[in-house]
Amino acid sequence: MTQDTTSASLRSTTDEEVDEWLESWEGLVNVRGTLRAGEIMEALRRRAATNSVAQPKVTTTDYVNTIPADQEPTYPGDERIERRYRKWLRWNAAMLVHRAQRPEISVGGHISTYAGAATLYEIGFNNFFRGQDHPGGGDQVFFQGHASPGMYARAFLEGRLGEADLDGFRQEVSRAPHGLSSYPHPRLMPEFWQFPTVSMGLGPINAIYQAQMNRYLHHRGIKDTTDQRVWAFLGDGEMDEPESRGALQLAANEGLDNLTFVINCNLQRLDGPVRGNGKIVQELEATFTGAGWDVIKVLWGREWDDLLAADRTGELVRIMNETLDGDYQTFKAESGGFIRDNFFGRSPVTKGLVEHLSDDDIWNLKRGGHDYHKVFAAYQRAVNTTGRPTVILVQTVKGYGLGTSFESRNATHQMKKFTAADVKAFRDRMDIPISDKVIDDDPYAVPYYHPGTETEEIQYLLERRRELGGFLPARKPENSKVTLPAVSDKVFAQTKKGSGQQQAATTMAFVRLLKDLMREKGLGERIVPIIPDEARTFGIDAFFPTAKIYNPNGQNYLAVDRELFLSYKEATSGQLLHVGINEAGAAAGFTAAGTAYSTHGEPMIPIYVFYSMFGFQRTGDAFWAAGDQMTRGFIIGATAGRTTLTGEGLQHADGHSPVLAATNPAVRVYDPAYGYEIGHIVRDGLHRMYGEHDLGEDVRNVMYYLTVYNEPMLQPPEPDDVDVEGILRGIHRIAEAGSGAEAEPGSRPQAQLLASGVAVPWALEARELLAADWGVDAAVWSVTSWAQLRRDALEVEAAKLHEVEAEPRVPYVRQRLGAEAGPIVATSDFDSTQPDLIRPFLSHDFATLGADGFGFSDTRAAARRHFKIDAHSMVVRTLQLLAERGEVDPGTPAEAARRYRLTDVNAGTSGTAGGDS
């Protein structure tokens, strides 16, 4: 027998054996159903593993629905009624955008996203999404940003919005008080939207950390959140964002079965296909499966069930598996005949499967995301899944129902208006009772449709929401039933005392304050310290043994440092959120904690401590969204400064974070020099956010950004006559313009030295040098906030246009410095942009010293001399300004530069060594 003959014989025998097994399997499925078949398959898999039988490593399944038809629950609602008002929703959402495109307005909008996702939302609204009046506390729903017209359309049918409101879409000022924001913006619509989501990628990661915060609150005994679920509606194109996939492991590791992602897989991003040459659903299935999520695919509507059941050979599934996303998109932009030839026609078997169907029947084979039964089955399974989060991958058609000009077209995301013919065709599909004449009279004034509150459909819609706990989206601006007590004076006693003869960095001063705050009765348990994997750098490792690190699974291992006083300890009730090397996750956790006053009615105080370089530079978008969501809390940029973190070098040398932070209108930016300044700033923040005052809610909705440094210095005690107002508003004098000599006051040249943060000691050093070496008297000012001074001055400027007949107020920076003698020299450990923030509002000769450019590794003194921001540079620059004014000899600046060897980086003395935290 030849080798070929032998192989053929073995193959024949094997095929017969396989056929017998397959026949037995088919009998099992047909008689016992898919659920029992799945149980037996799992038992076989386990036995195969026990016997070391090789198994394929499967991260994807066939391109079919995860839930078989025989396992689908019965739909509980009245689909007939729901379909009727879903048509009205589609109509009103589309007309809202279309009317906003009338020529005199043309403010844009997106029609196609909601059109394709309407079923996904309606299944939720009618059956799953619980409002804030639900006994369990209600769900948190992250709505896809571009679908906002659909949410407005629903609020219109519910009676929450009127026609004037819909016509105010994207005209928030000109149509006030009827303006509607373009996307979900809680700050702009504080009683409607709960989460800002249209900065794509932030919705997914924020939803994960919101689900974590729900568990955190429960495990710490602050609130029972066991009956609350987080839903995030996302786009398949959005899943390319790093933040969309970057925290999936957290949700799985912590078993967040209170979280459901619904990814609208219309196979299109904003410009074209997401994966034209691939399959985004399969890619996402592999990603989420690998991350430990339960994956449910909803790809085909019920019209496909009989075809798949008749597919005995597997040819239809094979073609589904092999068809590329670009082709699936094309099929929905073509005809039923085109699909017959180019999809089913790929195999004689599949072509025969649809011989009995007309072209219209083939065209009406729906995608799964447009089928009530399929979507409901997926949601039902998701809410009953325990131990891990769930992602539902739903295949839809972008622009579904809008007509051939919109459906599945590459440009559909940017299409914002209809022709008159489009409107009429859409009207007919949606069964809207509007005549041709009304449309022809003014195609941009086609009316919205509301059948009246007493109709069967609207009563049904309202009753479903009543049973589920009220309307969504909705936000309670101040949902808290808890009042936080005022902080006692003893908490701030340490910051007032200073450090005595011991040097201490401002980072350490802050950490000591934080420790005392966490001990404060009625307040301490509300603090949520948040850190990436750098707690030891900041000295926060001291909190590990007492406050402990939050881990929903506790600590089930034997810690290597268990014998040490500062051992690493995790606990289910732990207070610290230790997010690992994950600034994006930390910002998301900060947002979830800082909005708990609204989402849960529980005021929490997040305090996020991080390498300052990796704050606003890396996660500025997240902080902007936090501001939009009206987050409250403290953002602590530790190891701050371009020259202070010695040795780390360029990527750690932060010279710009306060400047970036100052662009966020929700952030109050401070660069304090001393511990007592930090104490007053933190106390003010706590009072603004949660204290008893009548300054308005917008005053409460702020975040405080403080820079703190790792350079040790002598922390002075708080002066008896401390200028608290000046500290909080941005500037206070810490040294008068006096030389200590017996000269008449004002008889010598004078100057004003401005500095912030770690630079204040250089300014004090410069003051001494100016007096002793050059006969110049200089006052020193600690500028705790260049940004706040600038904002105040800009408010004064703006008031001149708003209140043209009123006497203009004097900016605070001018109140403090306007009458002071001499030029101003300003320095900090940041870009010259920071001191320059106040330059336009002062008439003095003004010089800015800044650490511009890139950082590098070196000693503090050498780096500061290189950037010319140190004490001696301040002296020379002051003398230059005085020379220009004729107040010192013209040759004095050059003489000083030579004496101090200003061009020699090794001659610098401004700075100390040491300081790990």
mmCIF file of C-alpha atoms in Angstrom, residues 725-891:
data_model
loop_
_atom_site.group_PDB
_atom_site.id
_atom_site.type_symbol
_atom_site.label_atom_id
_atom_site.label_comp_id
_atom_site.label_asym_id
_atom_site.label_seq_id
_atom_site.Cartn_x
_atom_site.Cartn_y
_atom_site.Cartn_z
ATOM 1 C CA GLU A 725 -6.974 86.961 52.063
ATOM 2 C CA GLY A 726 -3.764 87.533 50.144
ATOM 3 C CA ILE A 727 -2.834 83.842 50.287
ATOM 4 C CA LEU A 728 -6.222 82.819 48.915
ATOM 5 C CA ARG A 729 -6.474 85.543 46.294
ATOM 6 C CA GLY A 730 -2.973 84.960 45.046
ATOM 7 C CA ILE A 731 -0.329 87.225 46.613
ATOM 8 C CA HIS A 732 0.934 88.298 50.035
ATOM 9 C CA ARG A 733 4.050 90.095 51.186
ATOM 10 C CA ILE A 734 6.461 88.037 53.297
ATOM 11 C CA ALA A 735 9.338 90.538 53.577
ATOM 12 C CA GLU A 736 9.284 94.324 53.610
ATOM 13 C CA ALA A 737 11.531 96.496 51.429
ATOM 14 C CA GLY A 738 14.054 97.303 54.120
ATOM 15 C CA SER A 739 17.794 96.895 54.279
ATOM 16 C CA GLY A 740 18.221 96.754 58.011
ATOM 17 C CA ALA A 741 20.659 99.670 57.711
ATOM 18 C CA GLU A 742 20.123 103.107 59.225
ATOM 19 C CA ALA A 743 19.287 104.726 55.914
ATOM 20 C CA GLU A 744 16.100 106.765 55.607
ATOM 21 C CA PRO A 745 13.169 104.640 54.357
ATOM 22 C CA GLY A 746 12.874 105.044 50.605
ATOM 23 C CA SER A 747 16.247 106.779 50.304
ATOM 24 C CA ARG A 748 17.758 103.821 48.460
ATOM 25 C CA PRO A 749 16.622 102.237 45.180
ATOM 26 C CA GLN A 750 13.678 99.901 45.659
ATOM 27 C CA ALA A 751 12.337 96.833 43.894
ATOM 28 C CA GLN A 752 9.630 94.214 44.231
ATOM 29 C CA LEU A 753 10.628 90.545 44.023
ATOM 30 C CA LEU A 754 7.830 88.158 43.170
ATOM 31 C CA ALA A 755 8.209 84.391 43.469
ATOM 32 C CA SER A 756 6.091 81.316 43.930
ATOM 33 C CA GLY A 757 6.551 77.853 45.368
ATOM 34 C CA VAL A 758 10.099 76.654 45.768
ATOM 35 C CA ALA A 759 11.424 79.907 44.296
ATOM 36 C CA VAL A 760 10.426 82.032 47.293
ATOM 37 C CA PRO A 761 13.664 81.228 49.198
ATOM 38 C CA TRP A 762 15.685 82.398 46.155
ATOM 39 C CA ALA A 763 13.808 85.682 46.228
ATOM 40 C CA LEU A 764 14.609 86.072 49.924
ATOM 41 C CA GLU A 765 18.247 85.313 49.150
ATOM 42 C CA ALA A 766 18.185 87.893 46.361
ATOM 43 C CA ARG A 767 16.731 90.458 48.760
ATOM 44 C CA GLU A 768 19.670 89.991 51.104
ATOM 45 C CA LEU A 769 22.220 90.250 48.283
ATOM 46 C CA LEU A 770 20.611 93.380 46.871
ATOM 47 C CA ALA A 771 20.691 95.075 50.259
ATOM 48 C CA ALA A 772 24.156 93.978 51.335
ATOM 49 C CA ASP A 773 26.048 94.184 48.022
ATOM 50 C CA TRP A 774 24.268 96.913 46.036
ATOM 51 C CA GLY A 775 22.337 99.126 48.406
ATOM 52 C CA VAL A 776 18.930 98.196 47.015
ATOM 53 C CA ASP A 777 15.884 97.595 49.206
ATOM 54 C CA ALA A 778 13.544 94.935 47.883
ATOM 55 C CA ALA A 779 10.265 93.574 49.176
ATOM 56 C CA VAL A 780 9.499 89.882 48.633
ATOM 57 C CA TRP A 781 6.034 88.629 47.722
ATOM 58 C CA SER A 782 4.868 85.037 47.744
ATOM 59 C CA VAL A 783 2.603 84.648 44.734
ATOM 60 C CA THR A 784 0.484 81.693 45.720
ATOM 61 C CA SER A 785 -1.541 81.908 42.510
ATOM 62 C CA TRP A 786 -0.556 83.741 39.367
ATOM 63 C CA ALA A 787 -3.630 82.225 37.730
ATOM 64 C CA GLN A 788 -6.115 83.523 40.306
ATOM 65 C CA LEU A 789 -4.636 87.011 40.058
ATOM 66 C CA ARG A 790 -5.015 86.907 36.309
ATOM 67 C CA ARG A 791 -8.599 85.662 36.453
ATOM 68 C CA ASP A 792 -9.537 88.413 38.848
ATOM 69 C CA ALA A 793 -7.978 91.028 36.574
ATOM 70 C CA LEU A 794 -9.690 89.612 33.514
ATOM 71 C CA GLU A 795 -13.032 89.701 35.323
ATOM 72 C CA VAL A 796 -12.436 93.395 35.935
ATOM 73 C CA GLU A 797 -11.658 93.910 32.252
ATOM 74 C CA ALA A 798 -14.782 92.014 31.204
ATOM 75 C CA ALA A 799 -16.943 94.013 33.608
ATOM 76 C CA LYS A 800 -16.047 97.182 31.727
ATOM 77 C CA LEU A 801 -18.034 95.866 28.769
ATOM 78 C CA HIS A 802 -20.834 94.322 30.784
ATOM 79 C CA GLU A 803 -21.293 97.256 33.128
ATOM 80 C CA VAL A 804 -20.200 100.193 31.005
ATOM 81 C CA GLU A 805 -21.608 102.864 33.345
ATOM 82 C CA ALA A 806 -20.300 101.384 36.614
ATOM 83 C CA GLU A 807 -17.127 102.516 38.332
ATOM 84 C CA PRO A 808 -14.551 99.854 37.410
ATOM 85 C CA ARG A 809 -13.101 97.769 40.218
ATOM 86 C CA VAL A 810 -9.344 97.697 40.658
ATOM 87 C CA PRO A 811 -7.808 94.252 40.077
ATOM 88 C CA TYR A 812 -6.464 92.688 43.247
ATOM 89 C CA VAL A 813 -2.940 92.417 41.859
ATOM 90 C CA ARG A 814 -2.954 96.160 41.234
ATOM 91 C CA GLN A 815 -4.419 96.818 44.674
ATOM 92 C CA ARG A 816 -1.429 95.067 46.196
ATOM 93 C CA LEU A 817 1.375 96.156 43.869
ATOM 94 C CA GLY A 818 0.107 99.266 42.118
ATOM 95 C CA ALA A 819 1.553 101.761 44.616
ATOM 96 C CA GLU A 820 4.741 99.826 45.370
ATOM 97 C CA ALA A 821 7.999 101.476 44.362
ATOM 98 C CA GLY A 822 10.561 100.212 41.899
ATOM 99 C CA PRO A 823 10.590 97.594 39.156
ATOM 100 C CA ILE A 824 9.244 94.063 39.480
ATOM 101 C CA VAL A 825 11.304 90.926 38.928
ATOM 102 C CA ALA A 826 9.286 87.704 38.965
ATOM 103 C CA THR A 827 10.509 84.139 39.053
ATOM 104 C CA SER A 828 9.281 80.596 39.610
ATOM 105 C CA ASP A 829 10.393 77.062 38.835
ATOM 106 C CA PHE A 830 8.153 77.057 35.774
ATOM 107 C CA ASP A 831 7.977 78.569 32.306
ATOM 108 C CA SER A 832 8.138 82.338 32.092
ATOM 109 C CA THR A 833 4.526 82.070 30.947
ATOM 110 C CA GLN A 834 3.491 81.635 34.578
ATOM 111 C CA PRO A 835 4.716 84.980 36.004
ATOM 112 C CA ASP A 836 3.762 86.652 32.739
ATOM 113 C CA LEU A 837 0.117 85.909 33.519
ATOM 114 C CA ILE A 838 -0.069 89.116 35.588
ATOM 115 C CA ARG A 839 2.292 91.348 33.598
ATOM 116 C CA PRO A 840 -0.432 93.065 31.474
ATOM 117 C CA PHE A 841 -2.215 94.374 34.562
ATOM 118 C CA LEU A 842 0.730 96.235 36.106
ATOM 119 C CA SER A 843 2.405 99.439 34.920
ATOM 120 C CA HIS A 844 5.760 98.699 36.542
ATOM 121 C CA ASP A 845 8.923 97.862 34.668
ATOM 122 C CA PHE A 846 8.507 94.102 34.768
ATOM 123 C CA ALA A 847 11.026 91.320 34.156
ATOM 124 C CA THR A 848 10.147 87.655 34.028
ATOM 125 C CA LEU A 849 12.597 84.867 34.733
ATOM 126 C CA GLY A 850 11.509 81.430 33.612
ATOM 127 C CA ALA A 851 12.709 77.862 33.183
ATOM 128 C CA ASP A 852 11.812 77.795 29.502
ATOM 129 C CA GLY A 853 12.651 74.892 27.218
ATOM 130 C CA PHE A 854 13.386 71.319 28.169
ATOM 131 C CA GLY A 855 14.626 70.096 31.515
ATOM 132 C CA PHE A 856 17.676 67.942 32.181
ATOM 133 C CA SER A 857 19.426 66.056 34.978
ATOM 134 C CA ASP A 858 21.689 68.046 37.272
ATOM 135 C CA THR A 859 21.908 69.589 40.719
ATOM 136 C CA ARG A 860 19.210 72.066 41.627
ATOM 137 C CA ALA A 861 21.665 74.942 41.916
ATOM 138 C CA ALA A 862 23.272 74.236 38.543
ATOM 139 C CA ALA A 863 19.934 73.850 36.782
ATOM 140 C CA ARG A 864 18.636 77.109 38.226
ATOM 141 C CA ARG A 865 21.759 78.968 37.230
ATOM 142 C CA HIS A 866 21.455 77.490 33.715
ATOM 143 C CA PHE A 867 17.889 78.786 33.367
ATOM 144 C CA LYS A 868 18.798 82.109 35.045
ATOM 145 C CA ILE A 869 15.987 81.882 37.557
ATOM 146 C CA ASP A 870 18.058 81.759 40.759
ATOM 147 C CA ALA A 871 18.793 84.388 43.395
ATOM 148 C CA HIS A 872 21.809 85.860 41.636
ATOM 149 C CA SER A 873 19.940 86.078 38.340
ATOM 150 C CA MET A 874 17.175 87.962 40.165
ATOM 151 C CA VAL A 875 19.763 90.370 41.555
ATOM 152 C CA VAL A 876 21.367 91.069 38.168
ATOM 153 C CA ARG A 877 17.996 91.484 36.452
ATOM 154 C CA THR A 878 16.822 93.867 39.172
ATOM 155 C CA LEU A 879 19.991 95.941 38.765
ATOM 156 C CA GLN A 880 19.484 96.040 35.006
ATOM 157 C CA LEU A 881 15.984 97.470 35.413
ATOM 158 C CA LEU A 882 17.215 99.985 37.961
ATOM 159 C CA ALA A 883 20.060 100.986 35.650
ATOM 160 C CA GLU A 884 17.600 101.581 32.831
ATOM 161 C CA ARG A 885 15.673 103.877 35.188
ATOM 162 C CA GLY A 886 18.888 105.698 36.143
ATOM 163 C CA GLU A 887 18.687 104.602 39.766
ATOM 164 C CA VAL A 888 22.001 102.713 39.801
ATOM 165 C CA ASP A 889 25.216 103.142 37.855
ATOM 166 C CA PRO A 890 24.996 101.709 34.305
ATOM 167 C CA GLY A 891 27.958 99.449 34.939
#
